[in-house]
mmCIF file of C-alpha atoms in Angstrom:
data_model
loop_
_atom_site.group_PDB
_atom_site.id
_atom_site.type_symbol
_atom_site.label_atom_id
_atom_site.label_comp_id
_atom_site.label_asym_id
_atom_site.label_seq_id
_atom_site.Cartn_x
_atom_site.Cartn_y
_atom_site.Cartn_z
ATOM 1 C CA UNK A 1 -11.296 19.783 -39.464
ATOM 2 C CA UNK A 2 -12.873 20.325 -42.720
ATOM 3 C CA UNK A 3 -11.819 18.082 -45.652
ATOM 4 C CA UNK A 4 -9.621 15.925 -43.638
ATOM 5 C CA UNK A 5 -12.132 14.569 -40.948
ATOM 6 C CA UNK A 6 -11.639 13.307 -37.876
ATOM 7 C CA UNK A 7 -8.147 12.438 -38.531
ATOM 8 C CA UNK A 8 -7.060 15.952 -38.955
ATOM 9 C CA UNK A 9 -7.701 16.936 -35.367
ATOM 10 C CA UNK A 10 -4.736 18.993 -34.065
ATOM 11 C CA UNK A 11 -1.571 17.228 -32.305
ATOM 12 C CA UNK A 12 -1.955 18.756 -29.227
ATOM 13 C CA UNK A 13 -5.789 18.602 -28.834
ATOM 14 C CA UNK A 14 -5.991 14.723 -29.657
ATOM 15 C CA UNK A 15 -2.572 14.745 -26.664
ATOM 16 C CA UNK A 16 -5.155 16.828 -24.099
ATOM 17 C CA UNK A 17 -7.743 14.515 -24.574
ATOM 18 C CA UNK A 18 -6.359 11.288 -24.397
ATOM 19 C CA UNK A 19 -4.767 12.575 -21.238
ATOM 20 C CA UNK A 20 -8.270 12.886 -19.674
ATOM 21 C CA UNK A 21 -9.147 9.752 -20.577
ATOM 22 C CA UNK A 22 -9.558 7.059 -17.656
ATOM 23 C CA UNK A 23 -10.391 4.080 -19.214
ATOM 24 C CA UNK A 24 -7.436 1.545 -20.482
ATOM 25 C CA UNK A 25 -9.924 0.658 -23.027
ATOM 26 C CA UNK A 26 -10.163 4.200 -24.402
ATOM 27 C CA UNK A 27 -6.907 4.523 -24.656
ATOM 28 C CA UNK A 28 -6.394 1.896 -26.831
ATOM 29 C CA UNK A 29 -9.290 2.301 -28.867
ATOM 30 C CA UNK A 30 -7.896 6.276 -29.673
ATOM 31 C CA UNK A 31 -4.733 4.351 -30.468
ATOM 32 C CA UNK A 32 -6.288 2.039 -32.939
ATOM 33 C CA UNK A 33 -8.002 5.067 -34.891
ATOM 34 C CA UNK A 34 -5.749 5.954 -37.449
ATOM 35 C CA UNK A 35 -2.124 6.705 -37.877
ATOM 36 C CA UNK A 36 -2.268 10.378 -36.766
ATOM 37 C CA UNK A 37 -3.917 9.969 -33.453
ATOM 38 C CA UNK A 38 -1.528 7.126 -32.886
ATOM 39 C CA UNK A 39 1.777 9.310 -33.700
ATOM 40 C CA UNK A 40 -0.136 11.630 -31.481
ATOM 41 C CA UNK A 41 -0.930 9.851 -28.218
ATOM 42 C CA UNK A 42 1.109 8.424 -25.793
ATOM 43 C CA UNK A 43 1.933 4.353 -26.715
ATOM 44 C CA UNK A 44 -0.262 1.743 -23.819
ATOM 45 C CA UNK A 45 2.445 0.416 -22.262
ATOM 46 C CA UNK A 46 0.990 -0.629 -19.110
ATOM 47 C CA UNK A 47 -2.254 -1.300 -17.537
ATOM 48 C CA UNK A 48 -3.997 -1.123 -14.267
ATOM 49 C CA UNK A 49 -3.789 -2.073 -11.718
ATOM 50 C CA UNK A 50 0.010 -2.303 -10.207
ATOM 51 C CA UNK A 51 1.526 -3.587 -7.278
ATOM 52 C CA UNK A 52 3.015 -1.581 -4.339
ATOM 53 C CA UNK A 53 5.664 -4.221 -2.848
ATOM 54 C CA UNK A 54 7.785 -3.039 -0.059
ATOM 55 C CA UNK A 55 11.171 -4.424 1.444
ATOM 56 C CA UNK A 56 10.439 -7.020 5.181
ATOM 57 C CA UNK A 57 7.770 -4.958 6.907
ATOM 58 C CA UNK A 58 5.315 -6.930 8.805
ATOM 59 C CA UNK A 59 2.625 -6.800 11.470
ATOM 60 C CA UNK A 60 2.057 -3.072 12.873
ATOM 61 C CA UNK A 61 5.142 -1.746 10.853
ATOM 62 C CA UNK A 62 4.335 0.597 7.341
ATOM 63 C CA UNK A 63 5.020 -1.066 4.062
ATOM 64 C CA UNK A 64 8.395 0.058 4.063
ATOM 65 C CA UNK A 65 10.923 1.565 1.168
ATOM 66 C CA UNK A 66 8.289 0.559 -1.962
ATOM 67 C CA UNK A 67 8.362 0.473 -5.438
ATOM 68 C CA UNK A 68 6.058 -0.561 -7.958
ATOM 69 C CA UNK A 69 5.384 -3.610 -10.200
ATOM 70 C CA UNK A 70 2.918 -4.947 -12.823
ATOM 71 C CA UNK A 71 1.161 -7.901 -11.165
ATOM 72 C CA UNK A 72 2.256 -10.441 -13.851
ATOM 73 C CA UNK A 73 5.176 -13.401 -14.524
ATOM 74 C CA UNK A 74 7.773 -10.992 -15.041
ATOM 75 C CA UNK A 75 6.656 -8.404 -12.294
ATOM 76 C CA UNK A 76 8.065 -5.721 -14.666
ATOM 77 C CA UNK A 77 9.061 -2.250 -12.404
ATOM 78 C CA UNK A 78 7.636 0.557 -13.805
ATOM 79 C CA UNK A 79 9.220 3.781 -13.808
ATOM 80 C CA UNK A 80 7.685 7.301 -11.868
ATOM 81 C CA UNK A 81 8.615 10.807 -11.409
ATOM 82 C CA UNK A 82 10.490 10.456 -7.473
ATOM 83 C CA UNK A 83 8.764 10.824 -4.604
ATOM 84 C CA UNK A 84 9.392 14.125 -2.543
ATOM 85 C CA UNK A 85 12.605 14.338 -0.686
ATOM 86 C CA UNK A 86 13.170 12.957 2.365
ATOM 87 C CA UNK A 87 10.259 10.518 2.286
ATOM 88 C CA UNK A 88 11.502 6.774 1.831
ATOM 89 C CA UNK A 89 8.636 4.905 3.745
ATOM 90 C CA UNK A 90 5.248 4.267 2.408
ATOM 91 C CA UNK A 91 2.312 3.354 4.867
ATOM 92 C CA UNK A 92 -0.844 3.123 2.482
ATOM 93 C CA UNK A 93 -1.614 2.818 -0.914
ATOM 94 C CA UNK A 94 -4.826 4.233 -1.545
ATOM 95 C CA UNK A 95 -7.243 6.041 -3.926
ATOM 96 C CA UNK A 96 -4.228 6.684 -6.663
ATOM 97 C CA UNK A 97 -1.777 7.698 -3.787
ATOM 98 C CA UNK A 98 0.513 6.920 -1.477
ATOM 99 C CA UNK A 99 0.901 8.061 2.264
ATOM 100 C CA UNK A 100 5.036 8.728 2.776
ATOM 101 C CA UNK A 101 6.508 9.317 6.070
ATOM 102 C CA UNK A 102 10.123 9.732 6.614
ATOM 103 C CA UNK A 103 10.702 7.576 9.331
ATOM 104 C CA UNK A 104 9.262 3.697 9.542
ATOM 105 C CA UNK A 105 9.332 3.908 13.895
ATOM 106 C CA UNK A 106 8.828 7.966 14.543
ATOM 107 C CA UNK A 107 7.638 9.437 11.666
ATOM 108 C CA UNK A 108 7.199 13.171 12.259
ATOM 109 C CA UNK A 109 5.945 14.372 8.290
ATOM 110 C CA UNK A 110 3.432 12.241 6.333
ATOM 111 C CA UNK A 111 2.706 13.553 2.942
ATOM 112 C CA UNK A 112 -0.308 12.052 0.219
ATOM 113 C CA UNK A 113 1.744 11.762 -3.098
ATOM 114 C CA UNK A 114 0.109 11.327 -6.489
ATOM 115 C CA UNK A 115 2.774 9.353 -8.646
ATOM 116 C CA UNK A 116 1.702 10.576 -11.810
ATOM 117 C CA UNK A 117 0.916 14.170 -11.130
ATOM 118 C CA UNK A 118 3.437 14.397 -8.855
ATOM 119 C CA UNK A 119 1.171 16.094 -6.537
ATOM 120 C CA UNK A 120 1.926 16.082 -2.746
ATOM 121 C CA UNK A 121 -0.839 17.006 0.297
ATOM 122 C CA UNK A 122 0.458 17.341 3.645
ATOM 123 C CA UNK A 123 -1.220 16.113 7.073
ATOM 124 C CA UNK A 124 -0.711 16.734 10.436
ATOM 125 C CA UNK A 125 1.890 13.342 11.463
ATOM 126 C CA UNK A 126 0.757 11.010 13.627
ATOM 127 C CA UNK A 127 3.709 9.166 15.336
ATOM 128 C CA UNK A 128 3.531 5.913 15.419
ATOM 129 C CA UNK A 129 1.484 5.591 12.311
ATOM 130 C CA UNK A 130 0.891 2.151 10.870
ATOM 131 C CA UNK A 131 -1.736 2.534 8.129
ATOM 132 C CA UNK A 132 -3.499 5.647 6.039
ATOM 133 C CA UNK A 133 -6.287 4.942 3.960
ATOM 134 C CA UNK A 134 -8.480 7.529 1.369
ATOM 135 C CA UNK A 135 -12.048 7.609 0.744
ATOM 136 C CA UNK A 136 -11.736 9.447 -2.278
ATOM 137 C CA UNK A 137 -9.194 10.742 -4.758
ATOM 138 C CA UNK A 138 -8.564 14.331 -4.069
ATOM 139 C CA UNK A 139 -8.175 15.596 -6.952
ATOM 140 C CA UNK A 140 -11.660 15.114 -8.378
ATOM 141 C CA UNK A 141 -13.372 15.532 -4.691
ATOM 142 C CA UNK A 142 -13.192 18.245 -2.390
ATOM 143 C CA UNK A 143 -15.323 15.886 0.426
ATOM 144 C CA UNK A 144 -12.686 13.351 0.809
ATOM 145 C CA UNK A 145 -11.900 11.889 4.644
ATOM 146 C CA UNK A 146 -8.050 10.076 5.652
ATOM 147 C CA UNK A 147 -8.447 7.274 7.956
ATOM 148 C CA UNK A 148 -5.283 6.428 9.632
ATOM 149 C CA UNK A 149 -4.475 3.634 12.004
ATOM 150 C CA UNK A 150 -2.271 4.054 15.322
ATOM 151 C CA UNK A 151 -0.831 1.517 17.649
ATOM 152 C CA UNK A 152 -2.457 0.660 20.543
ATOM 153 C CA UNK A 153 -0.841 -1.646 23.232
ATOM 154 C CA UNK A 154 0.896 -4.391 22.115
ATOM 155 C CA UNK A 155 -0.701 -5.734 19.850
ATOM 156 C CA UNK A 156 -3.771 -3.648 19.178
ATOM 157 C CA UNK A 157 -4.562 -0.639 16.665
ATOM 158 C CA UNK A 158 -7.009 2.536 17.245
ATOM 159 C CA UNK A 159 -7.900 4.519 14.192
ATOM 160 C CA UNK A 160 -8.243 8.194 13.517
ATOM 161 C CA UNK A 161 -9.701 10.321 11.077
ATOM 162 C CA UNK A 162 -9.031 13.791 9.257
ATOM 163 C CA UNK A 163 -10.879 16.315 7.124
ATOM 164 C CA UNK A 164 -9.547 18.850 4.782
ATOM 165 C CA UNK A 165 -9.120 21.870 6.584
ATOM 166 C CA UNK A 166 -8.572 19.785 9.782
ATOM 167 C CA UNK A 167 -5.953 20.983 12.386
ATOM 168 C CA UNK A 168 -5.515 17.634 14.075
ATOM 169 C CA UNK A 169 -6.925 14.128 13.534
ATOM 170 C CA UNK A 170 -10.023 13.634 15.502
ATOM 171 C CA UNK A 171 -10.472 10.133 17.298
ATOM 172 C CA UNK A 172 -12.838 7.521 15.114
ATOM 173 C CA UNK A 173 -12.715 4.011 17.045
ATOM 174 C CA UNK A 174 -10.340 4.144 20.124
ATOM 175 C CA UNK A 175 -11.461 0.983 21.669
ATOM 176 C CA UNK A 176 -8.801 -1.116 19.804
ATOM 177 C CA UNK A 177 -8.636 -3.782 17.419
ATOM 178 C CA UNK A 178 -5.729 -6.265 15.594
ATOM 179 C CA UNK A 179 -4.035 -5.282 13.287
ATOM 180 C CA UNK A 180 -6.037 -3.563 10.252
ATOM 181 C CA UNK A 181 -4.653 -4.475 6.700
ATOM 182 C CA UNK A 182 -8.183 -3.142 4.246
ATOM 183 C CA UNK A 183 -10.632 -0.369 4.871
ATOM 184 C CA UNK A 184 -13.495 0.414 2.189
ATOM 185 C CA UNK A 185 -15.442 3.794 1.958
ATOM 186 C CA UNK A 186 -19.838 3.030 0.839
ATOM 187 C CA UNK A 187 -22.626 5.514 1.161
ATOM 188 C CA UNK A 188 -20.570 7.524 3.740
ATOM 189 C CA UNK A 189 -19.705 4.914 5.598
ATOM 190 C CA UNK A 190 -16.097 3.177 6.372
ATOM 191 C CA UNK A 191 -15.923 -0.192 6.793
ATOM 192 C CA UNK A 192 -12.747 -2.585 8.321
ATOM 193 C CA UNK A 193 -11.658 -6.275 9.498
ATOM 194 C CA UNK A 194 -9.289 -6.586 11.545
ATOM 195 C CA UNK A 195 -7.005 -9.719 12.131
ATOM 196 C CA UNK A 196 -9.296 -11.726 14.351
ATOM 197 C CA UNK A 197 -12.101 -11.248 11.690
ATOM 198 C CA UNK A 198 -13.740 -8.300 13.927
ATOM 199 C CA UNK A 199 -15.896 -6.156 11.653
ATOM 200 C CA UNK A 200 -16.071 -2.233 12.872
ATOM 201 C CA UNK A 201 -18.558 0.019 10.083
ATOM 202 C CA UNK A 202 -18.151 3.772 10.716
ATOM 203 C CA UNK A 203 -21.007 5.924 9.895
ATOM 204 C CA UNK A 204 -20.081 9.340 8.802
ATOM 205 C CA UNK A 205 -23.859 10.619 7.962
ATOM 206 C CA UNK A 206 -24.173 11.829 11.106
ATOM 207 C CA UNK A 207 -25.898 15.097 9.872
ATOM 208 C CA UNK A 208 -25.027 18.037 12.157
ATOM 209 C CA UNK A 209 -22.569 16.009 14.853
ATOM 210 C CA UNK A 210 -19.443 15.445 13.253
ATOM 211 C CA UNK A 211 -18.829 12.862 15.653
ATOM 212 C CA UNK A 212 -19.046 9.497 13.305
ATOM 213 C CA UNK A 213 -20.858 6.429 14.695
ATOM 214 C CA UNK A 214 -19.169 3.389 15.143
ATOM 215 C CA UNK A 215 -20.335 -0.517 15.705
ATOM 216 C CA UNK A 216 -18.181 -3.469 16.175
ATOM 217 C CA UNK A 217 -19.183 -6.798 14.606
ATOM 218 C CA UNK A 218 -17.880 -9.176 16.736
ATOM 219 C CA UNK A 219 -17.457 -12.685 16.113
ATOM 220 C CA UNK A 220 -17.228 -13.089 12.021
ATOM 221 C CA UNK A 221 -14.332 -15.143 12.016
ATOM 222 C CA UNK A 222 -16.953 -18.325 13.592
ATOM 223 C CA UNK A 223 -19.989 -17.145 11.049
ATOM 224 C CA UNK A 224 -17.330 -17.341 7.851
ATOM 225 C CA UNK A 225 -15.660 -20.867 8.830
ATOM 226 C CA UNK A 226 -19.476 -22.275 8.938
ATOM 227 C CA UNK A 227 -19.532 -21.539 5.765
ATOM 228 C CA UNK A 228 -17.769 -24.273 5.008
ATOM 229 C CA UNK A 229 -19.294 -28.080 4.592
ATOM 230 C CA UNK A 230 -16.936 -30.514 3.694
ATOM 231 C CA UNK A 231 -15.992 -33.431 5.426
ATOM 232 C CA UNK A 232 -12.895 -32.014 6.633
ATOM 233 C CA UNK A 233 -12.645 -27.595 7.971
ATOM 234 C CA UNK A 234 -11.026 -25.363 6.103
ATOM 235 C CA UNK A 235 -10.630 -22.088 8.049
ATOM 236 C CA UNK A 236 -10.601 -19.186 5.936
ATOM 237 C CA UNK A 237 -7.029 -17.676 4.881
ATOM 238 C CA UNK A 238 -8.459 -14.387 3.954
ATOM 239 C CA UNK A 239 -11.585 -12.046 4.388
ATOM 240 C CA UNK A 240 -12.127 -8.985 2.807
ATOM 241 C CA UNK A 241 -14.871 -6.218 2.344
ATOM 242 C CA UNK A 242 -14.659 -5.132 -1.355
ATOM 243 C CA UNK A 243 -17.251 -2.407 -2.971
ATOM 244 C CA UNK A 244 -18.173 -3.826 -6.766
ATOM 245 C CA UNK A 245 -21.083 -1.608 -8.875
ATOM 246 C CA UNK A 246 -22.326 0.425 -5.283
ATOM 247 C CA UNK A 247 -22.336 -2.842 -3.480
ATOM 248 C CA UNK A 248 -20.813 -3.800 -0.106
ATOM 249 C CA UNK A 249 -19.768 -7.458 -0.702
ATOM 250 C CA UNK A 250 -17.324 -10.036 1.383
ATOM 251 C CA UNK A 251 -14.582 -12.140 0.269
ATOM 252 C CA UNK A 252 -13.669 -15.336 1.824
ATOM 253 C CA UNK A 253 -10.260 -16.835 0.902
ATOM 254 C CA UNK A 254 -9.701 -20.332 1.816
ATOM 255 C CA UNK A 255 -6.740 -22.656 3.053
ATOM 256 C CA UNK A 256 -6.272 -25.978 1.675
ATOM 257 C CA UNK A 257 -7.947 -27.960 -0.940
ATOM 258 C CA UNK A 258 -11.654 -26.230 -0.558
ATOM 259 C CA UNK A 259 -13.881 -27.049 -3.694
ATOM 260 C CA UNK A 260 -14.227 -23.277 -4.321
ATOM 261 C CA UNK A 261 -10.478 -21.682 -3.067
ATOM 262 C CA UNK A 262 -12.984 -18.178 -2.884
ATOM 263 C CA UNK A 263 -16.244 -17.469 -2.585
ATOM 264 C CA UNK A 264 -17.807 -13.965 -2.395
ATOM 265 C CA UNK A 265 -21.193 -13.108 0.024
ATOM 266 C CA UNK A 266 -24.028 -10.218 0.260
ATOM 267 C CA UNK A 267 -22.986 -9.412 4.112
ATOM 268 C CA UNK A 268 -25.903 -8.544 6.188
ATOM 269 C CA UNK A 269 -25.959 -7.155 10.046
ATOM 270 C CA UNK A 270 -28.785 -8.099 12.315
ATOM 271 C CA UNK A 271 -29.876 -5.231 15.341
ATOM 272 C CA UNK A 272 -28.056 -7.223 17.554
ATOM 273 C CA UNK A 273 -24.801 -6.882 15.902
ATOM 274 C CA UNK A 274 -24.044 -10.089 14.355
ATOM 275 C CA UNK A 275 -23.095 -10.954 10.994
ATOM 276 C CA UNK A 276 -24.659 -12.754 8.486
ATOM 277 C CA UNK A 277 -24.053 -14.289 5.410
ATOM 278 C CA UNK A 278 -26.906 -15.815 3.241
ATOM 279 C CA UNK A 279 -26.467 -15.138 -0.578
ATOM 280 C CA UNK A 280 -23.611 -16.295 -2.316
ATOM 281 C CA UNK A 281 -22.442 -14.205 -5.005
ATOM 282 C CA UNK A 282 -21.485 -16.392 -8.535
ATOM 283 C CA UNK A 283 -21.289 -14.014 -11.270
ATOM 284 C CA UNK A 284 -19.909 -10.739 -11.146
ATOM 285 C CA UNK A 285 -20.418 -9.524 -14.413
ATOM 286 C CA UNK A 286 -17.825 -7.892 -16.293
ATOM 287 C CA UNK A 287 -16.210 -6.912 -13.415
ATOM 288 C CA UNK A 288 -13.193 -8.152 -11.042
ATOM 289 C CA UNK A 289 -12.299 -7.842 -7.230
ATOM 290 C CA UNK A 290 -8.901 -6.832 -6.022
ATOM 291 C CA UNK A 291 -8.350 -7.720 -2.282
ATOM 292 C CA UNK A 292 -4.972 -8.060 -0.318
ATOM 293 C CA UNK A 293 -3.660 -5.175 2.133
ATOM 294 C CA UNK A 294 -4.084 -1.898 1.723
ATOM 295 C CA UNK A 295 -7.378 -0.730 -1.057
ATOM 296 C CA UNK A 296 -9.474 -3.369 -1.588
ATOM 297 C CA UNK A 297 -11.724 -2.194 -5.122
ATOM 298 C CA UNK A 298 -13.314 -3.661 -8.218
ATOM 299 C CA UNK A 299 -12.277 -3.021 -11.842
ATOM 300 C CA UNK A 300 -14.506 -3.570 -15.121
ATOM 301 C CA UNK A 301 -12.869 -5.973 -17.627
ATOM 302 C CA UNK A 302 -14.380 -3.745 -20.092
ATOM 303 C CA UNK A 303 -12.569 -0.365 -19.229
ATOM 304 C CA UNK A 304 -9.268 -2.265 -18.159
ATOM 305 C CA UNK A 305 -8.824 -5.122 -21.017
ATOM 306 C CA UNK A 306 -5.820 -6.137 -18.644
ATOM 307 C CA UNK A 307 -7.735 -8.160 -16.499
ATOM 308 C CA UNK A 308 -9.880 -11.149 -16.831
ATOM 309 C CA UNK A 309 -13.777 -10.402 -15.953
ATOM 310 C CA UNK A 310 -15.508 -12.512 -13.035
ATOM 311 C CA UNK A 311 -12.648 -12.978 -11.027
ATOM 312 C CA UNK A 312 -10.945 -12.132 -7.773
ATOM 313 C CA UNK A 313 -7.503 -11.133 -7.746
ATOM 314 C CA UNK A 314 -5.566 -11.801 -3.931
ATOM 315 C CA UNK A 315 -2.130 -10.301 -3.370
ATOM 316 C CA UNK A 316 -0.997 -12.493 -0.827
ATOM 317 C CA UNK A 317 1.947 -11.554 2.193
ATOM 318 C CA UNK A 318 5.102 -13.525 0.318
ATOM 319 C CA UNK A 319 6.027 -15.856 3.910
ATOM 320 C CA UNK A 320 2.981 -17.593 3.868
ATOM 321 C CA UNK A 321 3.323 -19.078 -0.129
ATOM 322 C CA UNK A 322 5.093 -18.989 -2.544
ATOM 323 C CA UNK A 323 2.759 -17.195 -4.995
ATOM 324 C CA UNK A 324 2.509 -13.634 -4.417
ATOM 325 C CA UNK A 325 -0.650 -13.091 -7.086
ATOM 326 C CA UNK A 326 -3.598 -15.775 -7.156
ATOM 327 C CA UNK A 327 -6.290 -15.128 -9.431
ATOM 328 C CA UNK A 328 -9.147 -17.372 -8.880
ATOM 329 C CA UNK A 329 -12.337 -17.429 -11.048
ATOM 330 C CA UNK A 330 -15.760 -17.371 -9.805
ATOM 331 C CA UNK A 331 -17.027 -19.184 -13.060
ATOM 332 C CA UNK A 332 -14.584 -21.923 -13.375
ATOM 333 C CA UNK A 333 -13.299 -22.561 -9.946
ATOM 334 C CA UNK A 334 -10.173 -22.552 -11.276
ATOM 335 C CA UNK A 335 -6.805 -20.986 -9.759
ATOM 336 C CA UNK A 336 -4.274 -19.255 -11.854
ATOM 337 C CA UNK A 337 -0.727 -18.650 -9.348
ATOM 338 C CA UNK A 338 1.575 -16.537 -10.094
ATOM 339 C CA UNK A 339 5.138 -17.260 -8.778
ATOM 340 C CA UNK A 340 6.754 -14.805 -6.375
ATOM 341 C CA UNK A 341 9.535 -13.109 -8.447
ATOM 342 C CA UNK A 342 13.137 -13.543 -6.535
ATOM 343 C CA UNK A 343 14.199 -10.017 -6.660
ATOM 344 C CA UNK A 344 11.548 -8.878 -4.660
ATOM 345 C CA UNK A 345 11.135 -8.775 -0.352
ATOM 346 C CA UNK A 346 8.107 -7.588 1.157
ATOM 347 C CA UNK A 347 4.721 -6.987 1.480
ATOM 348 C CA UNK A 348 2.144 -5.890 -1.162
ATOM 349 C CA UNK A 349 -0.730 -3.562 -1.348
ATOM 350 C CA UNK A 350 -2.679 -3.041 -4.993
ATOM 351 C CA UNK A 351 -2.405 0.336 -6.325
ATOM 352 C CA UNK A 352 -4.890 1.721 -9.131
ATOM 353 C CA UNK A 353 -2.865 4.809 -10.787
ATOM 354 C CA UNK A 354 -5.229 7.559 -12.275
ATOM 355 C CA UNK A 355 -3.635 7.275 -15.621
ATOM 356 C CA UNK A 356 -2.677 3.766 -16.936
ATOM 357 C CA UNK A 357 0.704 4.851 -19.239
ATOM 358 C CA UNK A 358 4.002 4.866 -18.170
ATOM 359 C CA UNK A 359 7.352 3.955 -19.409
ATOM 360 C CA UNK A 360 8.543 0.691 -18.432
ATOM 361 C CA UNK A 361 11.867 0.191 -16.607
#
């Protein structure tokens, strides 16, 4: 590096760093350096997060045959290595990665894939499966847990759980619930809503029994619509448990012409299981919630320039409006819709890639 500074770093050391950055900001800023480091890093050319959509799967089914979009006007498709062989359905989106199966009705492999990396992790199959969620990306943790969710009745859904090294899912909450679209991993815990607005939290720090400890909320459905004061009810839409900055917080999405179309609470449980909701959450800094089905998560404006700050971001299921993005700001109040693209059928999930960069199609 001597006499020529900074921007005389070799070619293929500026390329290794850059690909260990994981901020879209950093990547742009090591693009704006110079002309060197620009010749010598991959060109942003799209940023996080994306959209899973699938093709007409609904209630207990998976996702479905998937592929992946940039949640914008356009809904641009952007372009990955192909998924392994033989594995056409996707049934979660989670973490960076997607659970495959290769059969939507009687699945009998289910593989984790990392787009990106291309790498694959096989699991024991459950058949039926409807839903697998991650409570950490497995490449960067070795204490990781898969959380799937199984059929149960009619209607219902049990869920199951699985440790590396595991020979067979072990049962988590067999009791039953509706159907189960988000689940959130904080402070070794695992926290879900079903469809009726049933909250069960799953306590893995269970020291030397590996048996995790489960509680169902009953009930939260009746304490969110009190929320609301007007003149005239509006039930809630949506309601979602999001993590932001090491923080357990809840999302209510609202139906009709509500003063605030979102608001966002500090959820509390009493000893007698009941939830509670007392202080309303107005600013979130710099960062941004992302809640639909599948990972519900919170992104920094800062790292991810993409997005705006204070805002929550709702992927909506396509048959209920015609919008399939809504980004509504905590600030402002005010809704920004994006129009559901005609080329698309499905369902969506959000899906945060490790790396932001990828060609287009």
């Amino acid at each position: 590096m001597a006499g020529g500074g900074w921007s005389s770093l070799p070619a293929d050391l500026l390329k290794d760093i850059s690909g260990r950055l994981s901020s879209d900001a950093d990547h742009l800023h090591i693009h704006q350096v110079c002309t060197h480091w620009r010749a010598s890093t991959s060109r942003p050319a799209a940023c996080r997060p994306w959209v899973v959509t699938g093709r007409g799967r609904s209630g207990l089914e998976p996702i479905g045959e998937y592929s992946f979009r940039l949640p914008r006007r356009d809904a641009r498709r952007l372009e990955v290595s192909a998924a392994p062989a033989g594995l056409p359905y996707c049934c979660g989106a989670s973490r960076g990665w997607l659970a495959l199966v290769d059969h939507a009705q009687s699945p009998t492999r289910l593989v984790l894939w990392e787009p990106l990396s291309s790498t694959e992790i096989s699991l024991p199959c459950l058949s039926p499966l409807t839903r697998v969620f991650m409570s950490d990306d497995p490449l960067t943790s070795s204490n990781w847990i898969a959380i799937a969710a199984q059929i149960k009745g009619e209607i219902g859904q049990k869920t199951l759980f699985w440790r590396p090294g595991d020979a067979t899912w072990t049962m988590l909450y067999e009791r039953g619930t509706c159907q189960i679209d988000t689940l959130v991993f904080n402070e070794g815990k695992a926290y879900y809503i079903d469809t009726m607005r049933n909250i069960i939290i799953c306590d893995f720090n269970t020291g030397s029994d590996p048996s995790p400890r489960c509680t169902r909320i009953f009930h939260a459905c009746t304490v969110v619509n009190k929320l609301c004061r007007c003149h005239r009810l509006h039930p809630a839409r949506g309601v979602h448990l999001v993590v932001c900055k090491g923080e357990l917080l809840l999302v209510v999405l609202y139906l009709g012409s509500h003063p605030w179309p979102a608001e966002v609470y500090k959820p509390v449980w009493t000893p007698s299981q009941r939830l509670e909701l007392h202080e309303r959450v107005r600013d979130l800094g710099d960062h941004s919630l992302f809640v639909g089905r599948g990972d519900a998560f919170a992104l920094s404006a800062k790292e991810f320039p993409a997005i705006k700050r204070n805002c929550i971001y709702s992927a909506d299921i396509p048959w209920n409006k015609s919008y399939w993005i809504s980004v509504f700001n905590l600030e402002s109040d005010v809704v920004e819709e994006i129009p559901y693209p005609d080329d698309i059928l499905g369902t969506f999930a959000w899906f945060c890639p490790r790396k932001p960069f990828l060609k287009q199609s």
